[in-house]
Coordinates of C-alpha atoms and ligand atoms in Angstrom, one line a residue:
M980 CA 7.4 110.4 15.3
N981 CA 8.6 113.9 14.0
N982 CA 12.2 114.1 15.3
D983 CA 12.6 117.7 14.0
T984 CA 9.7 118.8 16.2
L985 CA 10.6 116.9 19.2
F986 CA 14.3 117.8 19.2
S987 CA 14.3 121.3 17.8
G988 CA 17.0 123.8 18.7
R989 CA 19.9 121.5 17.9
G990 CA 22.9 123.7 16.9
D991 CA 26.0 123.1 15.0
S992 CA 28.0 124.1 18.0
R993 CA 26.8 121.1 19.8
R994 CA 27.8 118.7 17.1
S995 CA 31.5 119.0 17.5
F996 CA 31.7 116.5 20.4
L997 CA 30.1 113.8 18.4
H998 CA 31.9 114.6 15.3
K999 CA 35.2 114.0 17.1
M1000 CA 33.8 110.7 18.2
G1001 CA 32.8 110.0 14.6
A1002 CA 33.8 107.3 12.1
A1003 CA 37.5 107.8 12.1
A1004 CA 37.6 107.8 16.0
M1005 CA 35.7 104.6 15.9
G1006 CA 38.2 103.0 13.6
L1007 CA 35.5 102.1 11.0
P1008 CA 36.6 100.3 8.0
A1009 CA 36.7 101.9 4.5
L1010 CA 33.1 102.9 3.9
S1011 CA 32.4 101.3 0.6
W1012 CA 28.8 100.7 1.4
L1013 CA 27.9 104.4 2.1
A1014 CA 24.2 104.8 1.6
G1015 CA 22.8 107.3 -1.0
P1016 CA 24.5 108.7 -4.0
A1017 CA 28.0 108.3 -2.8
G1018 CA 27.5 104.5 -2.4
A1019 CA 25.4 104.0 -5.4
A1020 CA 28.0 105.6 -7.6
N1021 CA 30.5 103.0 -6.5
P1022 CA 29.1 99.6 -7.2
G1023 CA 31.3 96.6 -7.8
F1024 CA 34.4 97.8 -6.1
V1025 CA 37.4 96.0 -5.2
Q1026 CA 38.8 94.0 -7.6
G1027 CA 41.9 92.0 -7.6
G1028 CA 41.1 90.6 -4.2
K1029 CA 39.1 87.4 -3.6
Q1030 CA 35.3 87.7 -3.3
L1031 CA 33.5 84.8 -1.6
G1032 CA 30.5 83.3 -3.2
V1033 CA 27.1 83.7 -1.4
A1034 CA 24.0 81.6 -2.1
L1035 CA 20.7 83.0 -0.9
V1036 CA 18.2 80.4 0.4
G1037 CA 14.6 81.7 0.0
L1038 CA 14.0 84.3 -2.5
G1039 CA 11.2 86.2 -0.7
G1040 CA 10.9 89.9 0.2
Y1041 CA 14.1 90.4 2.2
S1042 CA 16.3 88.5 -0.4
K1043 CA 14.8 90.3 -3.3
H1044 CA 14.6 93.9 -2.0
Q1045 CA 17.6 94.0 0.3
L1046 CA 20.1 91.3 0.1
A1047 CA 20.5 90.7 -3.6
P1048 CA 20.9 94.4 -4.3
A1049 CA 23.3 94.8 -1.5
L1050 CA 25.3 92.0 -2.9
Q1051 CA 25.9 94.2 -5.9
Q1052 CA 27.7 96.6 -3.6
T1053 CA 29.8 94.3 -1.5
R1054 CA 33.6 94.1 -1.8
F1055 CA 34.4 90.8 -0.3
C1056 CA 31.5 88.6 -1.4
K1057 CA 29.2 88.4 -4.3
L1058 CA 25.9 86.5 -5.3
T1059 CA 26.9 83.2 -6.9
G1060 CA 24.0 80.8 -5.9
L1061 CA 20.3 80.5 -5.5
V1062 CA 18.1 78.1 -3.5
T1063 CA 14.3 78.3 -4.2
G1064 CA 11.3 76.0 -4.3
T1065 CA 9.8 78.2 -7.1
P1066 CA 11.1 77.5 -10.6
A1067 CA 9.7 80.8 -12.0
K1068 CA 11.8 82.7 -9.4
A1069 CA 14.9 80.6 -10.4
A1070 CA 14.5 81.6 -14.0
E1071 CA 14.0 85.3 -13.2
W1072 CA 16.9 85.5 -10.8
K1073 CA 19.3 83.6 -12.9
G1074 CA 18.8 86.1 -15.7
K1075 CA 18.9 89.2 -13.6
Y1076 CA 22.0 88.3 -11.6
N1077 CA 23.8 86.1 -14.2
I1078 CA 23.8 83.0 -12.0
A1079 CA 25.1 79.8 -13.6
D1080 CA 22.5 77.0 -14.0
K1081 CA 24.7 74.6 -11.9
N1082 CA 24.5 77.0 -8.9
V1083 CA 20.7 77.0 -8.7
Y1084 CA 19.2 74.5 -6.2
D1085 CA 15.8 73.6 -4.7
Y1086 CA 15.2 72.5 -1.2
K1087 CA 15.7 68.8 -2.1
T1088 CA 18.9 69.3 -4.2
Y1089 CA 20.2 71.7 -1.4
D1090 CA 22.7 69.3 0.1
R1091 CA 24.6 69.0 -3.2
L1092 CA 26.0 72.4 -2.4
V1093 CA 28.8 70.3 -0.8
D1094 CA 30.2 69.8 -4.3
N1095 CA 30.0 73.5 -5.4
K1096 CA 33.2 75.5 -5.0
D1097 CA 31.4 78.7 -6.2
V1098 CA 29.5 79.0 -3.0
D1099 CA 31.4 79.7 0.3
I1100 CA 28.6 81.3 2.3
V1101 CA 25.0 80.2 2.5
Y1102 CA 22.5 82.8 3.7
V1103 CA 19.4 81.4 5.1
V1104 CA 16.4 83.7 4.6
L1105 CA 13.4 81.4 5.2
P1106 CA 10.5 81.5 7.7
N1107 CA 11.9 81.2 11.2
A1108 CA 11.0 77.7 11.9
M1109 CA 13.0 76.6 8.9
H1110 CA 16.3 78.3 10.0
A1111 CA 17.7 75.4 12.1
E1112 CA 17.2 72.7 9.5
F1113 CA 18.6 74.7 6.6
T1114 CA 21.5 76.2 8.6
I1115 CA 22.6 72.7 9.9
R1116 CA 22.3 71.2 6.4
A1117 CA 24.4 74.0 4.9
L1118 CA 27.1 73.5 7.7
Q1119 CA 27.1 69.8 7.0
A1120 CA 27.8 70.7 3.4
G1121 CA 30.9 72.5 4.5
K1122 CA 29.6 76.0 4.0
H1123 CA 29.9 79.0 6.3
V1124 CA 26.4 80.3 7.1
I1125 CA 24.6 83.6 7.9
C1126 CA 21.2 82.8 9.4
E1127 CA 18.5 85.5 9.5
K1128 CA 17.0 86.6 12.9
P1129 CA 15.5 85.2 15.0
M1130 CA 18.2 82.5 14.9
A1131 CA 15.7 79.8 15.6
V1132 CA 12.4 79.3 17.4
S1133 CA 13.8 77.7 20.5
V1134 CA 17.1 77.6 22.6
A1135 CA 17.4 73.9 21.9
E1136 CA 17.5 74.6 18.1
C1137 CA 20.0 77.4 18.6
Q1138 CA 22.2 75.0 20.5
Q1139 CA 22.0 72.4 17.7
M1140 CA 23.0 75.0 15.2
I1141 CA 26.1 76.1 17.3
D1142 CA 27.1 72.5 17.8
A1143 CA 26.8 71.8 14.0
A1144 CA 29.0 74.8 13.3
K1145 CA 31.6 73.6 15.7
K1146 CA 31.5 70.1 14.3
A1147 CA 31.8 71.3 10.7
R1148 CA 34.5 73.8 11.7
R1149 CA 32.6 76.6 9.9
Q1150 CA 31.5 80.0 10.9
L1151 CA 27.9 80.7 11.8
A1152 CA 26.7 84.4 11.9
I1153 CA 23.2 85.7 12.7
G1154 CA 21.8 88.3 10.4
Y1155 CA 22.1 91.2 13.0
R1156 CA 22.8 93.9 10.3
L1157 CA 22.7 96.7 12.9
H1158 CA 25.9 95.5 14.4
S1159 CA 27.6 96.7 11.2
T1160 CA 26.2 100.3 11.3
P1161 CA 28.3 103.2 12.8
H1162 CA 25.3 104.3 14.9
H1163 CA 24.8 101.1 16.7
Q1164 CA 28.5 100.5 16.9
Q1165 CA 28.7 103.8 18.7
V1166 CA 26.1 102.8 21.3
M1167 CA 28.0 99.5 21.8
Q1168 CA 31.3 101.5 22.3
W1169 CA 29.5 103.8 24.8
A1170 CA 28.3 100.8 26.8
K1171 CA 32.0 99.9 27.2
E1172 CA 33.5 103.3 27.8
K1173 CA 30.5 105.0 29.6
P1174 CA 31.4 108.5 28.6
F1175 CA 28.2 109.7 30.4
G1176 CA 28.7 107.6 33.6
A1177 CA 26.9 104.5 34.6
I1178 CA 24.0 103.4 32.4
K1179 CA 20.7 103.6 34.4
I1180 CA 17.6 103.3 32.2
V1181 CA 17.2 102.0 28.7
E1182 CA 14.0 102.1 26.7
T1183 CA 13.6 100.3 23.4
S1184 CA 10.7 99.8 21.1
D1185 CA 10.2 98.3 17.7
G1186 CA 6.9 97.8 15.8
F1187 CA 5.0 98.1 12.5
R1188 CA 1.4 97.6 11.5
M1189 CA 1.0 94.1 10.3
G1190 CA -0.8 93.8 6.9
D1191 CA -1.7 90.6 5.1
P1192 CA -3.5 88.3 7.6
N1193 CA -2.5 85.1 5.7
Q1194 CA 1.3 85.3 5.8
W1195 CA 3.6 82.9 7.6
R1196 CA 4.5 85.5 10.2
L1197 CA 1.0 85.0 11.8
K1198 CA 1.3 81.2 11.9
K1199 CA 3.0 79.8 15.0
A1200 CA 4.3 76.7 13.3
L1201 CA 6.4 78.7 10.9
A1202 CA 7.1 81.9 12.8
G1203 CA 7.6 80.5 16.3
G1204 CA 6.0 83.5 17.8
G1205 CA 4.7 86.9 16.7
S1206 CA 6.0 90.4 16.8
M1207 CA 8.5 89.5 19.6
M1208 CA 10.3 87.0 17.5
D1209 CA 10.2 89.1 14.4
I1210 CA 11.0 92.6 15.5
G1211 CA 10.9 92.8 19.3
I1212 CA 14.2 90.9 18.9
Y1213 CA 15.8 94.3 17.7
A1214 CA 14.6 96.1 20.8
L1215 CA 15.8 93.2 23.0
N1216 CA 19.2 92.9 21.2
A1217 CA 19.6 96.7 21.5
S1218 CA 18.9 96.7 25.2
R1219 CA 21.6 94.1 25.6
Y1220 CA 24.3 95.9 23.7
A1221 CA 23.3 99.3 25.0
T1222 CA 24.1 98.1 28.5
G1223 CA 26.8 95.6 27.5
E1224 CA 25.2 93.3 30.0
E1225 CA 23.1 90.1 30.0
P1226 CA 19.8 90.4 31.8
V1227 CA 19.2 88.5 35.0
S1228 CA 15.4 88.6 35.1
V1229 CA 12.4 89.7 33.0
F1230 CA 8.8 90.6 33.6
A1231 CA 6.4 90.6 30.5
Q1232 CA 2.8 91.2 29.6
E1233 CA 1.0 90.7 26.3
Y1234 CA -1.9 92.6 24.8
K1235 CA -4.0 91.9 21.7
T1236 CA -6.3 94.4 19.9
D1237 CA -7.2 91.9 17.2
P1238 CA -7.6 88.4 18.7
V1239 CA -8.7 87.0 15.3
K1240 CA -5.6 88.1 13.3
F1241 CA -3.3 87.3 16.1
K1242 CA -4.9 84.1 17.1
E1243 CA -1.7 82.1 17.0
V1244 CA 1.0 84.7 17.7
D1245 CA 1.6 87.7 19.9
E1246 CA 0.6 91.2 18.6
T1247 CA 2.1 93.4 21.4
I1248 CA 4.4 92.6 24.3
L1249 CA 5.8 95.0 26.9
W1250 CA 8.7 93.7 29.0
Q1251 CA 11.2 94.8 31.5
L1252 CA 14.7 93.5 32.0
K1253 CA 17.0 93.8 35.1
F1254 CA 20.7 93.8 34.5
P1255 CA 23.5 92.9 37.0
S1256 CA 24.7 96.5 37.3
G1257 CA 21.2 97.7 38.4
A1258 CA 20.4 99.1 35.0
V1259 CA 16.9 98.3 33.8
A1260 CA 15.3 98.2 30.4
N1261 CA 11.6 98.9 29.4
S1262 CA 10.7 97.6 25.9
T1263 CA 7.9 97.2 23.5
S1264 CA 7.4 94.9 20.6
T1265 CA 4.2 95.4 18.5
Y1266 CA 2.4 94.6 15.2
A1267 CA -0.2 97.2 16.0
A1268 CA 1.6 100.4 15.1
S1269 CA 4.8 101.9 13.9
V1270 CA 7.4 102.6 16.5
E1271 CA 11.2 102.6 16.4
R1272 CA 13.4 104.0 19.1
M1273 CA 16.0 103.5 21.7
Y1274 CA 16.8 105.8 24.6
V1275 CA 19.6 105.4 27.2
T1276 CA 19.9 107.6 30.2
C1277 CA 23.1 107.6 32.3
E1278 CA 24.4 109.4 35.4
K1279 CA 25.6 112.4 33.5
G1280 CA 23.6 112.5 30.3
W1281 CA 21.6 110.6 27.7
Y1282 CA 21.5 109.5 24.1
E1283 CA 18.8 108.2 21.8
M1284 CA 18.2 107.0 18.3
G1285 CA 15.0 106.8 16.2
P1286 CA 14.3 105.7 13.5
C1287 CA 17.0 103.1 14.3
Y1288 CA 16.0 99.6 13.5
G1289 CA 14.9 99.9 9.8
Y1290 CA 17.2 100.1 6.8
G1291 CA 18.1 103.7 7.5
P1292 CA 18.9 106.5 7.5
I1293 CA 19.4 106.2 11.3
K1294 CA 19.1 109.3 13.3
G1295 CA 20.6 109.7 16.7
R1296 CA 21.4 112.4 19.3
T1297 CA 22.8 112.9 22.8
H1298 CA 22.2 115.7 25.3
K1299 CA 25.2 117.4 23.6
G1300 CA 23.8 117.2 20.0
D1301 CA 23.3 115.1 16.9
M1302 CA 25.2 111.9 16.3
D1303 CA 27.1 112.8 13.2
L1304 CA 28.0 109.4 11.7
P1305 CA 27.9 108.0 8.2
Q1306 CA 24.9 106.1 6.9
V1307 CA 25.7 102.7 5.3
V1308 CA 23.9 100.1 3.3
H1309 CA 23.4 97.8 6.3
Q1310 CA 23.3 94.5 4.5
A1311 CA 26.3 95.2 2.4
A1312 CA 28.3 96.2 5.4
Q1313 CA 27.1 93.2 7.4
M1314 CA 27.9 90.6 4.6
D1315 CA 31.3 92.2 3.9
D1316 CA 32.0 92.1 7.6
F1317 CA 31.3 88.3 7.6
A1318 CA 33.2 87.6 4.4
Q1319 CA 36.3 89.4 5.9
C1320 CA 36.0 87.2 9.0
I1321 CA 36.2 84.1 6.8
L1322 CA 39.0 85.5 4.6
N1323 CA 41.1 86.6 7.6
N1324 CA 40.1 83.6 9.8
T1325 CA 38.8 85.9 12.6
P1326 CA 35.5 85.3 14.6
T1327 CA 32.3 87.0 13.6
K1328 CA 31.0 89.6 16.0
V1329 CA 27.4 88.2 15.6
P1330 CA 27.9 84.4 16.2
G1331 CA 25.3 81.8 17.0
E1332 CA 26.0 82.4 20.6
E1333 CA 24.6 86.0 20.2
G1334 CA 21.5 84.7 18.5
L1335 CA 20.9 82.1 21.3
K1336 CA 21.1 84.8 24.0
D1337 CA 18.2 86.7 22.5
V1338 CA 16.1 83.5 22.0
R1339 CA 16.8 82.5 25.6
V1340 CA 15.4 85.9 26.8
I1341 CA 12.4 85.6 24.4
E1342 CA 11.6 82.2 26.0
A1343 CA 11.7 83.8 29.4
I1344 CA 9.5 86.6 28.2
Y1345 CA 6.9 84.1 26.9
K1346 CA 7.2 82.2 30.3
S1347 CA 6.6 85.4 32.2
I1348 CA 3.5 86.1 30.2
E1349 CA 2.2 82.5 30.7
T1350 CA 2.9 82.6 34.5
G1351 CA 2.3 86.2 35.3
K1352 CA 5.6 86.2 37.3
V1353 CA 9.1 87.5 37.1
V1354 CA 11.3 84.9 35.4
Q1355 CA 15.0 84.5 36.0
V1356 CA 17.2 84.3 32.8
T1357 CA 19.6 81.6 33.3
A1358 CA 22.3 80.4 30.9
Ligands
NAD834 P1 9.0 86.3 2.8 O1 7.7 85.8 3.2 O2 9.1 87.5 2.0 O3 9.9 85.2 2.2 C1 10.0 83.9 2.7 C2 10.6 82.9 1.6 O4 10.6 81.6 2.1 C3 9.8 82.9 0.3 O5 10.7 82.9 -0.8 C4 9.1 81.7 0.4 O6 8.8 81.1 -0.9 C5 10.1 80.8 1.1 N1 9.4 79.6 1.8 C6 9.9 78.4 1.8 N2 9.1 77.5 2.5 C7 8.1 78.3 2.9 C8 6.9 77.9 3.7 N3 6.7 76.8 4.2 N4 6.1 79.0 4.0 C9 6.3 80.2 3.6 N5 7.4 80.6 2.9 C10 8.3 79.6 2.5 O7 9.8 86.6 4.2 P2 11.0 87.6 4.5 O8 10.5 88.9 4.9 O9 12.0 87.5 3.3 O10 11.7 86.9 5.8 C11 12.6 85.7 5.6 C12 13.4 85.8 6.9 O11 14.2 86.9 6.9 C13 12.7 85.7 8.2 O12 13.4 84.9 9.2 C14 12.8 87.2 8.7 O13 12.8 87.4 10.1 C15 14.1 87.6 8.1 N6 14.1 89.1 7.8 C16 15.2 89.8 8.3 C17 15.2 91.1 8.0 C18 16.4 92.0 8.5 O14 16.3 93.2 8.4 N7 17.4 91.3 9.0 C19 14.2 91.7 7.3 C20 13.2 91.0 6.7 C21 13.1 89.6 7.0

């Protein structure tokens, strides 16, 4: 989508409203993870204060290209441990990130983390169906955990993870990095304050064109589902925080253009949510094409963002003008948010309960597709 073409005519005069509602007004923390040259020129930071140790579990694409680089920019945590089933990766990463031999584990030795004081936080970055087991094992080893989205492949598993965190008296966060970005925080704040009146209609869509037909994302046993579990969850999560409400019912339909590639999992799902206030959401999740937007229309105005679920920069605007907010390195902001919660003994804003709520709606979406009926979403 070419935003400049679609939204031409935006003038500086219309920016003042949003500028006033910008970072300072939102009480954002010191922006150490500013994206781009300002952030890049400032690696390492802090010093003097305590930095918690993070172990990454699963050294695949997301760990390699996003989380490990972000951990070079975090102020309150740093990369101290690795868990991988591939010895060659262990060797490469140890050298690159200067990780001690004693802090490198495989999936069998993983539970020995219990004896390792260099690791405070375990970050589970494995295929979705492995999230529950590796989260619970880390909690049992006495570690705080960040688990990637989707939290797990069923509500039952999510509940087991929440119970394990309570029992271990450790914090469990889900990798919802967008909750640590100024743009999405602004949308959450507007859901509370309703500066444009009651929220009426929300449209959210997330998708990309799926490549490699042999990856775990296309295997139900490892992924739990298709595009809906993987990226539709962003559109779903956004509709929940854009309204600030939990849906009461859902109606969904599934479409496939490539039944061979998407034999086991969903390619495209369209769904509608009804919220208690009367607001409704219309959303799309797809592996067929690139799409990334959210649109919220209210009694007295509207706002929208796109692109808005990728790693940035995020672009947003309202009927009054552009959203003039800082861009951050999502993962660095997210991991520092969590580290501060642990250091200050305050609850994370993205706990297991938040992950469970999305998985509950996803289960209702799949049930609606299966039955062809509206499904109530019950807690
Ligand atoms: P990936 O395929 O690149 O990496 C998966 C890792 O798991 C690899 O290191 C692989 O070796 C390991 N693994 C262990 N057992 C495996 C098995 N049985 N089959 C396949 N791989 C196995 O995947 P990824 O893109 O890094 O995704 C990992 C997790 O991170 C997923 O849950 C995904 O949803 C999440 N993710 C989140 C974001 C985000 O923006 N928050 C972005 C990408 C991925």
